[in-house]
Amino acid sequence: SEKLSLVDANCNAAKAMISRAAFFIASDYLRYGLRFLDEMEDKWVTNYDRSLEMMTLQAQMFLCVGDFEKCHASADDVIRHAACLNDKLDVYCIKAEAFCAEERKLVDLEPAYHMLDTLGECWCRKPSALRVAVNYVRVRRALWAKSDEDLIALHPVSDPAKTVALKITNIIGIQAFFADDRNTIGSLGLNGMQVVLKNGLDERTATGFASFAAMCGILRDVEGCRRFGNLALKLMDMYPDAKCRVQVIFIMTSFHAHLDRPMQQCLDNFIVAYDLGMRVGETHYSFLSALCYAVLYIFVGLPLGPIIADMKQFDEQFRKYGQALLRQTLSSYRQYCMNMLGQASNPGILDGEALDLKELTQNPGKENVNARQAAFDLSLLLAIYFGSPSDACHYADL
């Protein structure tokens, strides 16, 4: 029919825009196409495949542009109407990424854990240090019993639900890292490797090995960090997937690359991940890469002038894509640089063009622990640099 032709034309146009990283335009095409589809009686019965594809794409686009409320609404519509578990898998990943892009606290990630339960992987929500230590010894022993060649030769994954479970586990793990919850980081990294050992390899496995390498680094197991980090890089090339490449580059640059090279020489990797993520729609890891690039640049002894200009561009991107919470964190570092270069009325106070400190610390709205902690840490540094012991003590206590 004419309406179905219009639906298909808009869907194809949306895909073309996605391939060009024009996510806002793609969202418009999907909205127009779904409008025609909604005019048909019981679209999920009469046009199931079209509805599934377009609603999944719409949820993905809302994630990319930072409209998380509409992202969850679209994903939930798919979950309600999907005919089988496999048809829900993509939106499970999308919802998990949206939860973390919203910077939810770990206690608010129960829906993501529930999705893991549905996928047959029931992880402990609040693991103890003892539980993590025992599991670490068990998993490490299993891994070190195999050579690199044995691990790379593991059979391909046959159950797509396990692939999605691994991805969701890694997503929650990143959030646990920013929440500085080491027990949860360790538990999720170990659980992810158990999924790999039981179910085999696919394009997501490289991210699992990268996350495990990161956990080894956090536990000061440098040998393990090197070994499994290098395996992650090999698997990334064996199972090429652009979105997974973004994730692996981000994780490996954050935890692994500096073991063999000075951090100054690793910074460009974050820009590679940022640019690639923006092109392929992995916007959450793309924005995390931009933030980490800015933060690490500041503390490796490079001139601050160029990074202020870069952070202004990142700030505009964060605002455009609805990344309010990451933007708050970035603002603290941008204001710090401006203070250090004499571009603030009072260089000893972290407040000015880029940051309203009072608004951030006293009226944070949706609580952003990372942004507040960054503001306190940087305020402490400024107080030390500009000779205010009382302020330094105050921010040290905070």
Coordinates of C-alpha atoms in Angstrom, one line a residue:
S1 CA 0.0 0.0 0.0
E2 CA 1.0 3.6 -0.3
K3 CA 1.3 4.0 3.5
L4 CA 3.6 1.0 3.7
S5 CA 5.8 2.5 0.9
L6 CA 6.0 5.7 2.9
V7 CA 7.0 3.7 6.0
D8 CA 9.7 1.9 4.2
A9 CA 11.0 5.0 2.5
N10 CA 11.3 6.8 5.8
C11 CA 13.0 3.8 7.4
N12 CA 15.5 3.6 4.6
A13 CA 16.2 7.3 4.8
A14 CA 16.7 7.0 8.6
K15 CA 19.3 4.2 8.0
A16 CA 21.1 6.3 5.5
M17 CA 21.3 9.2 8.0
I18 CA 22.5 6.8 10.7
S19 CA 25.4 5.7 8.4
R20 CA 26.3 9.4 8.2
A21 CA 26.0 9.9 12.0
A22 CA 23.1 12.3 11.5
F23 CA 21.2 11.0 14.4
F24 CA 18.8 13.9 14.9
I25 CA 17.7 13.7 11.3
A26 CA 17.4 9.9 11.5
S27 CA 15.1 10.4 14.5
D28 CA 12.9 12.6 12.4
Y29 CA 12.6 10.1 9.6
L30 CA 11.7 7.4 12.0
R31 CA 9.1 9.5 13.7
Y32 CA 7.5 10.3 10.3
G33 CA 7.6 6.6 9.3
L34 CA 6.1 5.4 12.6
R35 CA 3.3 8.0 12.3
F36 CA 2.2 6.3 9.1
L37 CA 2.6 2.9 10.7
D38 CA 0.5 4.0 13.8
E39 CA -2.4 4.8 11.5
M40 CA -2.7 1.1 10.6
E41 CA -4.8 -1.1 12.7
D42 CA -2.8 -3.2 15.3
K43 CA 0.6 -2.5 13.8
W44 CA 2.4 -5.1 16.0
V45 CA 0.2 -7.8 14.5
T46 CA -0.2 -6.8 10.9
N47 CA 3.3 -5.3 10.5
Y48 CA 5.4 -7.0 13.2
D49 CA 8.8 -7.0 11.5
R50 CA 8.5 -3.3 10.4
S51 CA 7.3 -2.3 13.9
L52 CA 10.1 -4.2 15.6
E53 CA 12.8 -2.8 13.4
M54 CA 11.6 0.8 13.5
M55 CA 10.9 0.9 17.2
T56 CA 14.3 -0.6 18.0
L57 CA 16.0 1.9 15.7
Q58 CA 14.0 4.7 17.3
A59 CA 15.1 3.7 20.8
Q60 CA 18.7 3.6 19.6
M61 CA 18.4 7.1 18.1
F62 CA 16.9 8.5 21.3
L63 CA 19.8 7.0 23.2
C64 CA 22.3 8.6 20.7
V65 CA 20.8 12.1 21.0
G66 CA 20.4 11.9 24.8
D67 CA 16.5 11.8 25.1
F68 CA 16.5 9.0 27.7
E69 CA 12.8 9.2 28.6
K70 CA 11.7 8.6 25.0
C71 CA 14.5 6.0 24.7
H72 CA 13.0 3.9 27.5
A73 CA 9.5 4.4 26.3
S74 CA 10.3 3.1 22.8
A75 CA 12.3 0.2 24.2
D76 CA 9.6 -0.7 26.6
D77 CA 7.1 -0.8 23.7
V78 CA 9.3 -3.3 22.0
I79 CA 9.6 -5.4 25.2
R80 CA 5.8 -5.5 25.6
H81 CA 5.1 -6.6 22.0
A82 CA 8.2 -8.7 21.1
A83 CA 7.2 -12.2 20.1
C84 CA 10.3 -13.9 21.6
L85 CA 13.4 -13.2 23.8
N86 CA 15.7 -12.8 20.9
D87 CA 13.6 -9.9 19.5
K88 CA 14.1 -8.0 22.9
L89 CA 17.9 -8.4 23.0
D90 CA 18.8 -5.2 21.2
V91 CA 16.5 -3.0 23.3
Y92 CA 17.8 -4.7 26.5
C93 CA 21.3 -3.3 25.5
I94 CA 19.8 0.0 24.6
K95 CA 18.0 0.4 28.0
A96 CA 21.2 -0.7 29.9
E97 CA 23.2 2.0 28.1
A98 CA 20.5 4.6 28.8
F99 CA 20.5 3.7 32.5
C100 CA 24.3 4.4 32.7
A101 CA 24.2 7.4 30.4
E102 CA 21.7 8.9 32.8
E103 CA 24.4 8.4 35.5
R104 CA 22.1 6.5 37.7
K105 CA 23.6 5.4 41.0
L106 CA 24.3 1.6 41.3
V107 CA 21.3 1.2 43.6
D108 CA 19.1 2.5 40.8
L109 CA 20.4 0.0 38.3
E110 CA 18.1 -2.9 39.5
P111 CA 16.3 -2.9 36.1
A112 CA 19.6 -3.7 34.4
Y113 CA 20.3 -6.5 36.8
H114 CA 16.7 -7.8 36.2
M115 CA 17.5 -7.9 32.5
L116 CA 20.5 -10.1 33.3
D117 CA 18.3 -12.3 35.4
T118 CA 16.0 -12.7 32.4
L119 CA 19.0 -13.7 30.3
G120 CA 19.9 -16.4 32.7
E121 CA 22.8 -14.6 34.4
C122 CA 21.8 -13.8 38.0
W123 CA 24.6 -11.7 39.5
C124 CA 25.0 -10.7 43.1
R125 CA 23.9 -7.1 43.6
K126 CA 26.1 -6.3 46.6
P127 CA 29.2 -8.6 46.5
S128 CA 31.5 -8.7 49.5
A129 CA 35.2 -8.3 49.2
L130 CA 35.7 -12.0 50.3
R131 CA 33.3 -13.2 47.6
V132 CA 35.2 -11.2 44.9
A133 CA 38.5 -12.5 46.1
V134 CA 37.5 -16.1 46.1
N135 CA 35.9 -15.8 42.6
Y136 CA 39.0 -13.9 41.4
V137 CA 41.3 -16.8 42.4
R138 CA 38.9 -19.3 40.7
V139 CA 38.6 -17.4 37.4
R140 CA 42.3 -16.5 37.3
R141 CA 43.2 -20.1 37.8
A142 CA 40.9 -21.1 34.9
L143 CA 42.3 -18.5 32.6
W144 CA 46.0 -19.1 33.4
A145 CA 45.4 -22.8 32.8
K146 CA 44.8 -21.9 29.1
S147 CA 47.3 -20.5 26.7
D148 CA 46.6 -17.4 24.6
E149 CA 46.1 -19.7 21.6
D150 CA 43.6 -21.8 23.6
L151 CA 41.5 -18.7 24.6
I152 CA 41.5 -17.3 21.1
A153 CA 40.4 -20.7 19.7
L154 CA 37.3 -21.0 22.0
H155 CA 34.2 -21.9 20.0
P156 CA 31.9 -19.2 18.8
V157 CA 28.9 -18.1 20.9
S158 CA 25.7 -20.0 19.9
D159 CA 23.3 -18.2 22.2
P160 CA 22.8 -14.5 21.4
A161 CA 21.3 -13.9 24.8
K162 CA 24.8 -14.6 26.4
T163 CA 26.3 -12.0 24.1
V164 CA 23.8 -9.4 25.3
A165 CA 24.4 -10.5 29.0
L166 CA 28.1 -9.9 28.5
K167 CA 27.5 -6.4 27.1
I168 CA 25.1 -5.4 29.9
T169 CA 27.6 -6.7 32.5
N170 CA 30.3 -4.5 30.9
I171 CA 28.0 -1.5 30.8
I172 CA 27.2 -1.8 34.6
G173 CA 30.9 -2.3 35.3
I174 CA 31.7 1.0 33.8
Q175 CA 29.1 2.7 36.0
A176 CA 30.6 0.8 39.0
F177 CA 34.0 2.2 38.1
F178 CA 32.7 5.8 38.1
A179 CA 30.9 5.1 41.4
D180 CA 34.3 3.8 42.8
D181 CA 32.6 0.5 43.9
R182 CA 35.5 -1.8 43.7
N183 CA 33.7 -4.9 44.8
T184 CA 31.0 -4.5 42.1
I185 CA 33.7 -3.7 39.5
G186 CA 35.6 -6.9 40.4
S187 CA 32.4 -9.1 40.6
L188 CA 31.1 -7.9 37.2
G189 CA 34.5 -8.3 35.5
L190 CA 34.8 -11.9 36.8
N191 CA 31.2 -12.7 35.9
G192 CA 31.8 -11.5 32.4
M193 CA 34.9 -13.7 32.0
Q194 CA 32.8 -16.7 33.2
V195 CA 30.3 -16.0 30.5
V196 CA 33.1 -16.0 27.9
L197 CA 34.6 -19.3 29.2
K198 CA 31.2 -21.0 29.3
N199 CA 29.8 -19.7 26.0
G200 CA 32.7 -18.8 23.7
L201 CA 33.7 -15.9 21.5
D202 CA 32.0 -13.3 19.4
E203 CA 32.4 -9.6 18.6
R204 CA 31.5 -8.6 22.2
T205 CA 34.2 -10.8 23.8
A206 CA 37.0 -8.3 23.2
T207 CA 35.1 -5.9 25.5
G208 CA 34.9 -8.6 28.2
F209 CA 38.6 -9.3 28.1
A210 CA 39.3 -5.6 28.2
S211 CA 37.1 -5.2 31.3
F212 CA 38.8 -8.1 32.9
A213 CA 42.2 -6.6 32.1
A214 CA 41.0 -3.3 33.7
M215 CA 40.0 -5.2 36.8
C216 CA 43.4 -6.8 37.0
G217 CA 44.9 -3.3 36.8
I218 CA 42.8 -2.1 39.6
L219 CA 43.9 -5.1 41.7
R220 CA 47.5 -4.3 40.8
D221 CA 47.9 -7.5 38.8
V222 CA 50.1 -5.9 36.1
E223 CA 50.9 -9.2 34.5
G224 CA 47.2 -10.1 34.1
C225 CA 46.4 -6.6 32.9
R226 CA 49.0 -6.9 30.2
R227 CA 48.1 -10.4 29.1
F228 CA 44.3 -10.0 28.9
G229 CA 44.6 -6.5 27.5
N230 CA 46.7 -7.7 24.6
L231 CA 44.2 -10.5 24.1
A232 CA 41.4 -8.0 23.9
L233 CA 43.2 -6.1 21.2
K234 CA 43.7 -9.4 19.2
L235 CA 40.0 -10.3 19.6
M236 CA 39.0 -6.8 18.5
D237 CA 40.7 -7.4 15.2
M238 CA 39.5 -11.0 14.9
Y239 CA 35.8 -10.1 15.4
P240 CA 35.6 -6.6 13.9
D241 CA 32.7 -4.5 15.2
A242 CA 32.9 -0.7 15.2
K243 CA 30.9 -0.1 18.4
C244 CA 32.9 -2.7 20.3
R245 CA 36.1 -1.2 19.0
V246 CA 35.1 2.1 20.6
Q247 CA 34.5 0.4 23.9
V248 CA 37.8 -1.5 23.8
I249 CA 39.8 1.5 22.9
F250 CA 38.3 3.5 25.8
I251 CA 38.8 0.8 28.3
M252 CA 42.3 -0.1 27.2
T253 CA 43.5 3.5 27.0
S254 CA 42.1 4.1 30.5
F255 CA 43.7 1.1 32.2
H256 CA 46.2 -0.6 30.0
A257 CA 48.0 1.6 27.5
H258 CA 50.0 3.5 30.1
L259 CA 51.8 0.4 31.2
D260 CA 53.9 0.4 28.1
R261 CA 53.9 4.1 27.0
P262 CA 53.8 7.5 28.8
M263 CA 50.2 8.7 29.1
Q264 CA 51.0 11.7 26.9
Q265 CA 51.5 9.3 24.0
C266 CA 48.1 7.5 24.7
L267 CA 45.8 10.6 24.8
D268 CA 45.1 10.5 21.0
N269 CA 43.5 7.1 21.5
F270 CA 40.7 8.8 23.4
I271 CA 40.1 11.1 20.4
V272 CA 40.1 8.1 18.1
A273 CA 37.4 6.5 20.3
Y274 CA 35.5 9.8 20.5
D275 CA 35.5 10.3 16.7
L276 CA 34.6 6.7 15.9
G277 CA 31.9 6.5 18.5
M278 CA 30.2 9.6 17.1
R279 CA 30.3 8.1 13.6
V280 CA 28.8 4.7 14.5
G281 CA 26.3 5.7 17.2
E282 CA 28.3 4.5 20.3
T283 CA 27.7 8.0 21.8
H284 CA 28.0 7.0 25.5
Y285 CA 31.5 5.6 25.2
S286 CA 32.3 8.5 22.8
F287 CA 31.5 11.1 25.4
L288 CA 33.3 9.2 28.1
S289 CA 36.3 9.2 25.9
A290 CA 36.1 12.9 25.4
L291 CA 35.8 13.5 29.2
C292 CA 38.8 11.2 30.0
Y293 CA 40.9 12.9 27.3
A294 CA 40.3 16.3 28.9
V295 CA 40.9 15.1 32.4
L296 CA 44.1 13.2 31.7
Y297 CA 45.4 16.0 29.4
I298 CA 45.2 18.4 32.3
F299 CA 47.4 16.4 34.6
V300 CA 50.2 15.2 32.3
G301 CA 52.0 18.5 32.0
L302 CA 50.8 19.8 28.6
P303 CA 49.9 23.4 27.9
L304 CA 46.4 24.2 29.2
G305 CA 45.4 26.7 26.4
P306 CA 44.5 24.1 23.7
I307 CA 42.5 21.9 26.1
I308 CA 40.3 24.8 27.1
A309 CA 39.3 25.2 23.4
D310 CA 38.7 21.4 23.1
M311 CA 36.6 21.3 26.3
K312 CA 34.4 24.2 25.0
Q313 CA 33.7 22.1 21.9
F314 CA 33.0 19.0 24.0
D315 CA 30.7 21.1 26.2
E316 CA 28.7 22.1 23.1
Q317 CA 28.4 18.4 22.0
F318 CA 27.4 17.3 25.5
R319 CA 24.7 20.0 25.6
K320 CA 23.4 19.1 22.1
Y321 CA 23.1 15.4 23.0
G322 CA 21.6 15.9 26.4
Q323 CA 24.6 14.8 28.4
A324 CA 23.8 17.1 31.3
L325 CA 25.6 15.1 34.0
L326 CA 28.9 14.5 32.0
R327 CA 28.7 18.2 31.1
Q328 CA 28.7 19.1 34.8
T329 CA 31.8 17.1 35.4
L330 CA 33.5 18.6 32.3
S331 CA 32.6 22.1 33.5
S332 CA 34.6 21.7 36.7
Y333 CA 37.8 20.8 34.8
R334 CA 37.3 23.6 32.2
Q335 CA 36.8 26.1 35.0
Y336 CA 39.9 24.8 36.7
C337 CA 42.0 25.4 33.6
M338 CA 40.6 28.9 33.2
N339 CA 41.6 29.6 36.9
M340 CA 45.1 28.3 36.3
L341 CA 45.5 30.6 33.3
G342 CA 44.2 33.7 35.1
Q343 CA 40.9 33.7 33.3
A344 CA 38.8 33.9 36.5
S345 CA 38.0 36.9 38.7
N346 CA 39.3 34.9 41.8
P347 CA 41.8 32.2 40.7
G348 CA 41.5 30.5 44.1
I349 CA 37.7 29.8 43.8
L350 CA 36.4 27.3 41.3
D351 CA 33.7 29.5 39.9
G352 CA 33.2 31.6 36.8
E353 CA 32.3 31.4 33.2
A354 CA 32.3 27.6 32.9
L355 CA 31.0 26.6 36.3
D356 CA 28.5 27.9 38.9
L357 CA 29.9 26.1 41.9
K358 CA 27.0 27.1 44.2
E359 CA 24.5 25.6 41.9
L360 CA 26.4 22.4 41.5
T361 CA 27.1 21.8 45.1
Q362 CA 23.9 23.1 46.8
N363 CA 21.3 22.5 44.1
P364 CA 22.5 19.6 42.1
G365 CA 19.0 18.4 41.0
K366 CA 19.6 14.9 39.8
E367 CA 22.5 14.0 42.0
N368 CA 25.8 13.7 40.2
V369 CA 28.4 12.4 42.6
N370 CA 31.2 12.4 40.0
A371 CA 30.7 16.1 39.2
R372 CA 30.5 17.1 42.8
Q373 CA 33.6 15.1 43.7
A374 CA 35.5 16.6 40.8
A375 CA 34.5 20.1 41.9
F376 CA 35.7 19.4 45.5
D377 CA 39.0 17.8 44.4
L378 CA 39.8 20.7 42.0
S379 CA 38.8 23.3 44.7
L380 CA 41.2 21.6 47.0
L381 CA 44.0 21.9 44.5
L382 CA 43.3 25.6 43.9
A383 CA 43.2 26.3 47.6
I384 CA 46.7 24.7 48.0
Y385 CA 48.1 26.5 45.0
F386 CA 46.8 29.9 46.0
G387 CA 47.6 29.7 49.7
S388 CA 44.3 29.1 51.5
P389 CA 44.9 26.5 54.2
S390 CA 41.4 26.8 55.7
D391 CA 39.7 26.3 52.3
A392 CA 42.0 23.4 51.6
C393 CA 41.0 21.7 54.9
H394 CA 37.3 22.3 54.1
Y395 CA 37.5 20.7 50.6
A396 CA 39.7 17.9 51.9
D397 CA 37.0 17.0 54.4
L398 CA 34.3 17.1 51.6

